[in-house]
Short mmCIF file of C-alpha atoms in Angstrom, two decimals:
data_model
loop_
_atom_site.label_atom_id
_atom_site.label_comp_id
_atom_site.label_asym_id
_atom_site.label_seq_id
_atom_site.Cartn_x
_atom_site.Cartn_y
_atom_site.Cartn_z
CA UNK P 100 41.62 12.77 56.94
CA UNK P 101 44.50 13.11 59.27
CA UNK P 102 47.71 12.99 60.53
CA UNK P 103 48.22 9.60 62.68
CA UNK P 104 50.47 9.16 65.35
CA UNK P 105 50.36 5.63 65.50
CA UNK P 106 52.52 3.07 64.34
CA UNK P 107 49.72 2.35 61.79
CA UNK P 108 47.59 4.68 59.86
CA UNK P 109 45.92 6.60 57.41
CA UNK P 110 48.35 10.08 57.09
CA UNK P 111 47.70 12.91 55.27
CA UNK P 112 48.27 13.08 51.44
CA UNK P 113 50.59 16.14 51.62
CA UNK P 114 52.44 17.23 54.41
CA UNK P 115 52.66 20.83 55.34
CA UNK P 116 54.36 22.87 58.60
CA UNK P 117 52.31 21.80 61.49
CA UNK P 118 50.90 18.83 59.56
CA UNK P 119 54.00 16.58 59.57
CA UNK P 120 53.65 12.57 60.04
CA UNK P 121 55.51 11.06 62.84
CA UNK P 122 58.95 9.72 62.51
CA UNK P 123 59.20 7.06 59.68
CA UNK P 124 60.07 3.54 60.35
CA UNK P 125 59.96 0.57 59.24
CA UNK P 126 56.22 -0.76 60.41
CA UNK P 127 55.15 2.72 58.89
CA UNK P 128 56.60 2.52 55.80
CA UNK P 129 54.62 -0.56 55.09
CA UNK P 130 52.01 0.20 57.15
CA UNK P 131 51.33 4.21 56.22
CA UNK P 132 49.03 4.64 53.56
CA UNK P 133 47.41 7.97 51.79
CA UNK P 134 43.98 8.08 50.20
CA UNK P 135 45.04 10.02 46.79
CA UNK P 136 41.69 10.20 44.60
CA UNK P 137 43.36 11.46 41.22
CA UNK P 138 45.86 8.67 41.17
CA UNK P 139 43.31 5.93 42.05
CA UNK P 140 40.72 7.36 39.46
CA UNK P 141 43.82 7.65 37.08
CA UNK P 142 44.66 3.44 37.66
CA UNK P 143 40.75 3.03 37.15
CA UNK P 144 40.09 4.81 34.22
CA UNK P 145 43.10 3.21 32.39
CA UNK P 146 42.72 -0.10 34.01
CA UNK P 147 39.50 -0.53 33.32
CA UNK P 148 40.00 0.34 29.92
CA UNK P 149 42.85 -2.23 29.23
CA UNK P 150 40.90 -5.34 30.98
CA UNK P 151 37.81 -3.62 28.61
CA UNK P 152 39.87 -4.12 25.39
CA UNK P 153 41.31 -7.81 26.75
CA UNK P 154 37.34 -8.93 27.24
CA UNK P 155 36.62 -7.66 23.62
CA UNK P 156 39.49 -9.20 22.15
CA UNK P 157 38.93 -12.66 23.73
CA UNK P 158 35.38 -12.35 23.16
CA UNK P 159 35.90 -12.73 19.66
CA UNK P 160 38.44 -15.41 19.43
CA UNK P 161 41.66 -13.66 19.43
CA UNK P 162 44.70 -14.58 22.52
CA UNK P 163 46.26 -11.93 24.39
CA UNK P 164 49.51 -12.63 26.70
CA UNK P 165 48.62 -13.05 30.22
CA UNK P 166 52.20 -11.65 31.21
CA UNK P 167 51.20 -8.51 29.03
CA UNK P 168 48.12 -7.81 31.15
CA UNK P 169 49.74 -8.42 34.57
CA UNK P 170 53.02 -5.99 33.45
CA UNK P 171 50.60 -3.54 32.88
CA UNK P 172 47.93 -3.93 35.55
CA UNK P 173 50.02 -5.56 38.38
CA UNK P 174 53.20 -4.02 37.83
CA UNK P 175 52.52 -0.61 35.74
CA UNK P 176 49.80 0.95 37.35
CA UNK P 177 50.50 -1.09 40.62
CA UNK P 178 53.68 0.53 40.92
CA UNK P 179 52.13 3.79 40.22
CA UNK P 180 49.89 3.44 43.30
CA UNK P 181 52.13 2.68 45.74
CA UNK P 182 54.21 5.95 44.48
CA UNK P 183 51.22 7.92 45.29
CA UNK P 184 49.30 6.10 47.73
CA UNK P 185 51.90 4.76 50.20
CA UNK P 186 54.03 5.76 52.69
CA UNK P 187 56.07 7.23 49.80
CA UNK P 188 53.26 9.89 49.45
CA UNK P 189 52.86 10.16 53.10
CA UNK P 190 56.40 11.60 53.39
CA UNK P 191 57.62 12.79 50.41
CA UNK P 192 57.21 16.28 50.72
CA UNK P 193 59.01 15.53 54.28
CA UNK P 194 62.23 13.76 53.32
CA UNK P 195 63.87 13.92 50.11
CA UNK P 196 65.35 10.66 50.39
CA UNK P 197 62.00 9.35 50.52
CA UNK P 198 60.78 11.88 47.16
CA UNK P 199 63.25 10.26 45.66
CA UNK P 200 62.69 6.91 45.79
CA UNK P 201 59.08 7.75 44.46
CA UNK P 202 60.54 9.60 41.35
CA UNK P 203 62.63 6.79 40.62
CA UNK P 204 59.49 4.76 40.80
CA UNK P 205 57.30 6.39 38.71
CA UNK P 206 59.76 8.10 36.27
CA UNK P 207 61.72 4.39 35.54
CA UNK P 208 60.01 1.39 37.10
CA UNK P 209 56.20 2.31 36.08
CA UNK P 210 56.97 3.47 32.31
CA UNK P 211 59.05 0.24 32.03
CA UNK P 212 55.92 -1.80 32.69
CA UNK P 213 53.72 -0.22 31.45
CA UNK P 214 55.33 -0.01 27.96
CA UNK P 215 55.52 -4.19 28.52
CA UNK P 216 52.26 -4.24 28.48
CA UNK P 217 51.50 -3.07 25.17
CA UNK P 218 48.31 -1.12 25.48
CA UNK P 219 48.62 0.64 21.95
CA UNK P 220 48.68 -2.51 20.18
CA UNK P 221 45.55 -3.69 22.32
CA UNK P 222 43.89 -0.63 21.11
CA UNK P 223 44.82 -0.93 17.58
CA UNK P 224 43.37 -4.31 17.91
CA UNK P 225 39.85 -3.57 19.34
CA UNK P 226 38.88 0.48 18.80
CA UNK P 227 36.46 0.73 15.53
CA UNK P 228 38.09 1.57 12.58
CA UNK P 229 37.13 5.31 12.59
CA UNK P 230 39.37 5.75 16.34
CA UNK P 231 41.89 3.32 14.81
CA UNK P 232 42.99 4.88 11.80
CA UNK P 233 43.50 7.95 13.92
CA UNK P 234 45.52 6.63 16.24
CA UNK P 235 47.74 5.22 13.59
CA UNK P 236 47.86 8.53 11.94
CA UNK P 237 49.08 10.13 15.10
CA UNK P 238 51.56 6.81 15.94
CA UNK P 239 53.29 7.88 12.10
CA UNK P 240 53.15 11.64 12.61
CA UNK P 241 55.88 14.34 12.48
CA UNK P 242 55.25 14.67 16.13
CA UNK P 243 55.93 11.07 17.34
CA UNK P 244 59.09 10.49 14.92
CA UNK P 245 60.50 13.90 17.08
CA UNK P 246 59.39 13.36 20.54
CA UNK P 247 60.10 9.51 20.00
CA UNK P 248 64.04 9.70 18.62
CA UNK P 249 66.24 9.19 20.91
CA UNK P 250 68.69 11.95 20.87
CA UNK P 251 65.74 14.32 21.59
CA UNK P 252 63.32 12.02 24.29
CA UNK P 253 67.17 11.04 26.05
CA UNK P 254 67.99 14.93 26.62
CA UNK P 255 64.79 15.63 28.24
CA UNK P 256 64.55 12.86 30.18
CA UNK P 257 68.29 13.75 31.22
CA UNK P 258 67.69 17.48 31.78
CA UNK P 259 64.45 17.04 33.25
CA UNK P 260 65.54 15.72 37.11
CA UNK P 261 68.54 18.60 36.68
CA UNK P 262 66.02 21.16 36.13
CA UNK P 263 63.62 20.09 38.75
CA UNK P 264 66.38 20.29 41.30
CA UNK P 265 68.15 23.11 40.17
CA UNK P 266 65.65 25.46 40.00
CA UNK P 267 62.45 26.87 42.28
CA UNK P 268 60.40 24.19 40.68
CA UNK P 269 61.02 21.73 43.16
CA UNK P 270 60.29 24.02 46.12
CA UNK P 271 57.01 24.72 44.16
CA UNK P 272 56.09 21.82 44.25
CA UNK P 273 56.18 20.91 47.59
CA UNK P 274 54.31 24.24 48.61
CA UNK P 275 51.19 23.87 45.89
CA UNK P 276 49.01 20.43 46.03
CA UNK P 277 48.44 20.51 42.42
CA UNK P 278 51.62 21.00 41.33
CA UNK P 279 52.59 18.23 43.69
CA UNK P 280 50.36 15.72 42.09
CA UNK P 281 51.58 17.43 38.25
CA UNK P 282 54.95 16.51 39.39
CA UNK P 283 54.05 12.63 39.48
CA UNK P 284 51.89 13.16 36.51
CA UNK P 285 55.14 14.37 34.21
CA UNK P 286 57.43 11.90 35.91
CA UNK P 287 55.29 9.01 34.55
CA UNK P 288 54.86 10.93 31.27
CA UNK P 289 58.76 11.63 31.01
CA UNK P 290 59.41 8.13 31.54
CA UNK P 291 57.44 6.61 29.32
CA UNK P 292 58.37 9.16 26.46
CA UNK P 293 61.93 7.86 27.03
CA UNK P 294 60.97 3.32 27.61
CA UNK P 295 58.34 3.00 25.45
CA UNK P 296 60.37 3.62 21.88
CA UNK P 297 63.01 1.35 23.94
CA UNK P 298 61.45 -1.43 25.05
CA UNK P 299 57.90 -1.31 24.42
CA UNK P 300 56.10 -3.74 21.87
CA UNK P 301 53.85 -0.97 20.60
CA UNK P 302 53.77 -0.02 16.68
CA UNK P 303 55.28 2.99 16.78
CA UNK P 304 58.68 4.92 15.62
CA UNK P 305 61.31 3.49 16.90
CA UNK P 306 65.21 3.68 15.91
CA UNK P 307 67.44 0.40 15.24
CA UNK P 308 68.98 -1.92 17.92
CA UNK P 309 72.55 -0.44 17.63
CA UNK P 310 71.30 3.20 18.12
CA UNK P 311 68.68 2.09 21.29
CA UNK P 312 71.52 0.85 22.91
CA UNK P 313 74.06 4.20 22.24
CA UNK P 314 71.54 6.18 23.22
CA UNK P 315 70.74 4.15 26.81
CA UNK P 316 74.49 4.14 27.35
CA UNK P 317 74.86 7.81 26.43
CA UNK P 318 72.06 8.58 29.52
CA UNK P 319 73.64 6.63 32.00
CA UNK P 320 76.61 8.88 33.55
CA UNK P 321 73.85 11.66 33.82
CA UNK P 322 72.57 9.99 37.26
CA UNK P 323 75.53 9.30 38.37
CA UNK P 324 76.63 13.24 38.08
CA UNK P 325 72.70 14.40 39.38
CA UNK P 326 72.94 12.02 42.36
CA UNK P 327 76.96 12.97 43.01
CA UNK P 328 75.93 16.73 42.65
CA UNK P 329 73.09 16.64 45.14
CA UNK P 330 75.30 14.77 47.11
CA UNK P 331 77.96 17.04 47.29
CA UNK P 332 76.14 20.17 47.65
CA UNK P 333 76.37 22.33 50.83
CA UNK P 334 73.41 23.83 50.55
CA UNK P 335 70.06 22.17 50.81
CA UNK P 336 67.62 22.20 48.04
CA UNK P 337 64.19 23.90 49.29
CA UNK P 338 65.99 24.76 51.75
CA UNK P 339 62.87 27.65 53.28
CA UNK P 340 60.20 24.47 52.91
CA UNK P 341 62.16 22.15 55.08
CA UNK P 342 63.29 24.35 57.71
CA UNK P 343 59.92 25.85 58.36
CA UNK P 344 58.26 22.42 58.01
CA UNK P 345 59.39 21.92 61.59
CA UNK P 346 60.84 18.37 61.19
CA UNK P 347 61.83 17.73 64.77
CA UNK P 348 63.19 14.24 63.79
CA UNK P 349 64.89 11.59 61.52
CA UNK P 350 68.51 13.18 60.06
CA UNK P 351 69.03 16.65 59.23
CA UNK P 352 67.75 17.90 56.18
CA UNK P 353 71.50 18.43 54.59
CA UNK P 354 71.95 14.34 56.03
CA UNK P 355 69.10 13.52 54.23
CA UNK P 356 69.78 15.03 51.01
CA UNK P 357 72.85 13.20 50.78
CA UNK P 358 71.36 9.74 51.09
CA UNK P 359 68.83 11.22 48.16
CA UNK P 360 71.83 11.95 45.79
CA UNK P 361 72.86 8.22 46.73
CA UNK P 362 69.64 6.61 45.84
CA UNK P 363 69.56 8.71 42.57
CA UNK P 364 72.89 7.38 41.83
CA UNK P 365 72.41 3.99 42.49
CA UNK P 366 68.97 3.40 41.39
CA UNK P 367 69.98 5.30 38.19
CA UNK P 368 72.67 3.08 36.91
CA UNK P 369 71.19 0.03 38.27
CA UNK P 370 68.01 0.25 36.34
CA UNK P 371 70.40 1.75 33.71
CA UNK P 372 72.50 -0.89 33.11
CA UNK P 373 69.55 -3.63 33.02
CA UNK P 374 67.39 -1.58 30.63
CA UNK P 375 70.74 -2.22 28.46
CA UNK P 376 70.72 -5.84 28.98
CA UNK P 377 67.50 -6.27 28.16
CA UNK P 378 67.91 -4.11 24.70
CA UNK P 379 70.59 -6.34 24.13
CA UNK P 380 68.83 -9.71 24.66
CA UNK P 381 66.24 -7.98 22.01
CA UNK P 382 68.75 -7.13 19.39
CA UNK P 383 70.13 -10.99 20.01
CA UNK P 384 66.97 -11.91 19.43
CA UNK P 385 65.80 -9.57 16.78
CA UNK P 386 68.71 -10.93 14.86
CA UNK P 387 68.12 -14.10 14.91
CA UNK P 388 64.64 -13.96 14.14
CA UNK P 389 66.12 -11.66 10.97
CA UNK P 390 68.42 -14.88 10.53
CA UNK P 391 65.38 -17.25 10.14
CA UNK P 392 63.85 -15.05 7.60
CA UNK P 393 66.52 -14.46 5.63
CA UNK P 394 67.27 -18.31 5.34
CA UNK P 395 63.86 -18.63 4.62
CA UNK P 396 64.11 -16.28 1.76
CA UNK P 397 67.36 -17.68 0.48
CA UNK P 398 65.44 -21.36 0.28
CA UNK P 399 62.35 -20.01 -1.22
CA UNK P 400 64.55 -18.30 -3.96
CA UNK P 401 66.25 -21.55 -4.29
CA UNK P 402 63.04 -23.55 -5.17
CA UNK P 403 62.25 -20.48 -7.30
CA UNK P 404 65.23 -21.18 -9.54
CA UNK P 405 65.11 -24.78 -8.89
CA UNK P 406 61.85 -24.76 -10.49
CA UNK P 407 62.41 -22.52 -13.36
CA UNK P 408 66.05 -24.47 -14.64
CA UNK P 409 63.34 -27.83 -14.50
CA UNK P 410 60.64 -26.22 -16.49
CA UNK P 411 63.21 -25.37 -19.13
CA UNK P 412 64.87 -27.80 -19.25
CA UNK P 413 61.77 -29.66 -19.80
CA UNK P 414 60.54 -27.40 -22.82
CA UNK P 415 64.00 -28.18 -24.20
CA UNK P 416 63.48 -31.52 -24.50
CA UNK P 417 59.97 -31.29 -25.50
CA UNK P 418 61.13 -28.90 -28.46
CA UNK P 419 64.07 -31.78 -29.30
CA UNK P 420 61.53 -34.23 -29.36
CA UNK P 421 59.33 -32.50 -31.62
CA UNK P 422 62.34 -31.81 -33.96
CA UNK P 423 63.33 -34.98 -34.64
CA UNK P 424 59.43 -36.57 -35.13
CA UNK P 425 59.02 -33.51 -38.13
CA UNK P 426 62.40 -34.55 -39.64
CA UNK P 427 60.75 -38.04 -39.98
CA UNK P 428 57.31 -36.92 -41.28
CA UNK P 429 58.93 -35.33 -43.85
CA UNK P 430 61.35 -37.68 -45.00
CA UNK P 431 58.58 -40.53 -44.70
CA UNK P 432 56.90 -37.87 -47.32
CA UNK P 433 59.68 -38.02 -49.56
CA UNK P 434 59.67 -41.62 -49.40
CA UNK P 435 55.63 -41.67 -50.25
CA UNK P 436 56.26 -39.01 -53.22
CA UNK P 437 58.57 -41.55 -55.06
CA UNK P 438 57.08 -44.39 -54.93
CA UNK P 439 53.95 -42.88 -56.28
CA UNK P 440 55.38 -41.39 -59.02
CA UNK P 441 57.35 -44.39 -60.09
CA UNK P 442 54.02 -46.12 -60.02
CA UNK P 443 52.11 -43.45 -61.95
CA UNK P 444 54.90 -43.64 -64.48
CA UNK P 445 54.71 -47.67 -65.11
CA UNK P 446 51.71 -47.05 -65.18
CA UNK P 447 51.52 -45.06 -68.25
CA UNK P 448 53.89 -46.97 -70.11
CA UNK P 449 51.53 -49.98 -69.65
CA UNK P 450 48.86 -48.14 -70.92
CA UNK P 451 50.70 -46.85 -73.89
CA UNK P 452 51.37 -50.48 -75.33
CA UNK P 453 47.98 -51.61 -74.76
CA UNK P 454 46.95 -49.06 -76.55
CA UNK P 455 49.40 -50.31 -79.84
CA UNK P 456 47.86 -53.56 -79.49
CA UNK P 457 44.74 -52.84 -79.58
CA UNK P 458 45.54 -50.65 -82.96
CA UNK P 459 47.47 -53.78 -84.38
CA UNK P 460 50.63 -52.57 -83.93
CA UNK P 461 53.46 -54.87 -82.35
CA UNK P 462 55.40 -53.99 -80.03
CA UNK P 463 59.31 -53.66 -80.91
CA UNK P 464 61.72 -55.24 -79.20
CA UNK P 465 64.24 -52.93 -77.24
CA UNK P 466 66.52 -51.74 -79.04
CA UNK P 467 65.12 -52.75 -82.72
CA UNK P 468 65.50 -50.18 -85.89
CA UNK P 469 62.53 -48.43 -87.26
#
């Protein structure tokens, strides 16, 4: 593979003094493409392992969100190769306008998809129980809960760009291949440390609405003073790799660098300030759901009650009504008691004078003396 000087072409992966690409334009820029094999196996290995675990799932029954599998596939990992396998790669190590516009892609735009896409939950969903129950331990570990807060993922995804630039990492990377491609590998990773506990759908620790939001407005000055620094400073960062790269084209390297610190600012605050709109349409959202349930709670409480004053009101009156039916018994009892006493005792007196009469004894009148 190399270097084209066409309008049109296949350039080389990683541009070094004596290898540079010719001037960009526009046709090239849409036209220039790399042939990166770690990033393409990296799209097919977890591509193919996401459209594996949508099969499975359908295969038994079970719906999964077509917008889910396209934010992950079309827009995730799609966005991811064109960082690394477009013109972007072709000339990143050759302007840093150009770098930067890739590490905005795959260090904000990629995560952000990718995280929509919900590939955790797809994978607690299909893996066998033995893989699943380990990834849930490691979702509701010490480790996530830290790495996942916001306060700590925020910082380092706030010092991280200062400390790239700032330092001799950046020229480093620029001069070695592999830490070139490590570079895009920790952008992704940085990225989605910071989106996923944000925005993604995926069981895993994440800290309430209110603090979600502080947290994304806390971050968002931070590009604005990166991309104002770079754009301010007189001195050019790598300064040794550009000047012996030989660039005999396209604006200077200082003229360049400003424009970077410009796209870092704007890009910055721009995907900023929707990431907060979009937490704030959830915690709308989340609230009213949290609404619903809580009327839904209040009325099932209400039957609750409902119910229970009925049933006792019910045994009350079934206890009244069996009251007043043993008060009658028993005075239907009395009544029964008397009258067969009163009988019993007429009848004895009746058989008391039959018995004088039979002896030949009369019977005195009432009242009569002996």
């Amino acid at each position: 593979m190399s270097g084209s000087a066409g309008d049109a072409g296949m350039f080389l992966a990683h541009a070094t003094p004596g290898n540079v690409p010719p001037e960009l334009t526009p046709i090239r820029l849409l036209t220039g493409w790399v042939f990166e094999p770690i990033p393409i196996l990296v799209a097919m290995v977890f591509g193919g392992l996401y459209l594996y675990g949508v099969h499975k799932l359908r295969a038994r029954g079970d719906a999964w969100s077509r917008w889910r599998t396209f934010s992950f596939l079309g827009l995730g990992l799609g966005t991811f190769l064109i960082a690394t396998e477009s013109a972007l790669a072709a000339y990143d190590t050759v302007l840093l306008s150009v770098h930067m516009v890739q590490h905005m892609v795959l260090a904000m735009i990629t995560p952000i998809f990718l995280a929509l896409g919900a590939p955790i939950t797809l994978a607690l969903r299909t893996l066998p129980t033995k893989w699943r129950n380990r990834l849930n331990a490691l979702l509701h570990s010490r480790f996530s809960k830290v790495v996942t807060f916001p306060a700590f993922a925020g910082f380092v995804f706030v010092l991280n760009p200062f400390a790239l630039y700032f330092t001799p990492w950046y020229e480093l990377t620029l001069r070695n291949t592999f830490m070139h491609d490590m570079n895009h590998v920790h952008f992704v990773i940085i990225g989605c440390m910071w989106f996923w506990p944000l925005l993604g759908l995926d069981p895993m620790p994440r800290a309430s609405h209110p603090m979600r939001l502080l947290a994304v407005f806390a971050t968002l000055p931070f590009h604005a003073w990166l991309g104002i620094a770079i754009m301010s400073s007189s001195t050019v960062l790598a300064g040794d790799w550009y000047n012996d790269l030989g660039r005999d084209w396209g604006a200077s390297p200082l003229s360049d660098q400003g424009t970077a610190g410009g796209i870092l600012w704007g890009s910055g605050d721009i995907i900023g300030l929707l990431v907060f709109l979009v937490l704030f349409v959830q915690w709308a959202k989340a609230s009213e759901r949290e609404a619903v349930r809580e009327d839904r709670r209040l009325d099932r409480l209400e039957l609750i009650e409902a119910g229970r004053k009925a049933r006792e009101e019910r045994l009350a009156r079934e206890a009244a009504a069996g009251g007043e039916g043993a008060e009658g018994a028993e005075g239907a009892g009395k009544s029964v008691a008397k009258s067969t006493l009163a009988g019993d005792s007429a009848r004895t007196e009746d058989g008391d004078s039959a018995v004088r009469v039979a002896r030949g004894v009369e019977p005195r009148p009432a009242g009569a003396a002996e």
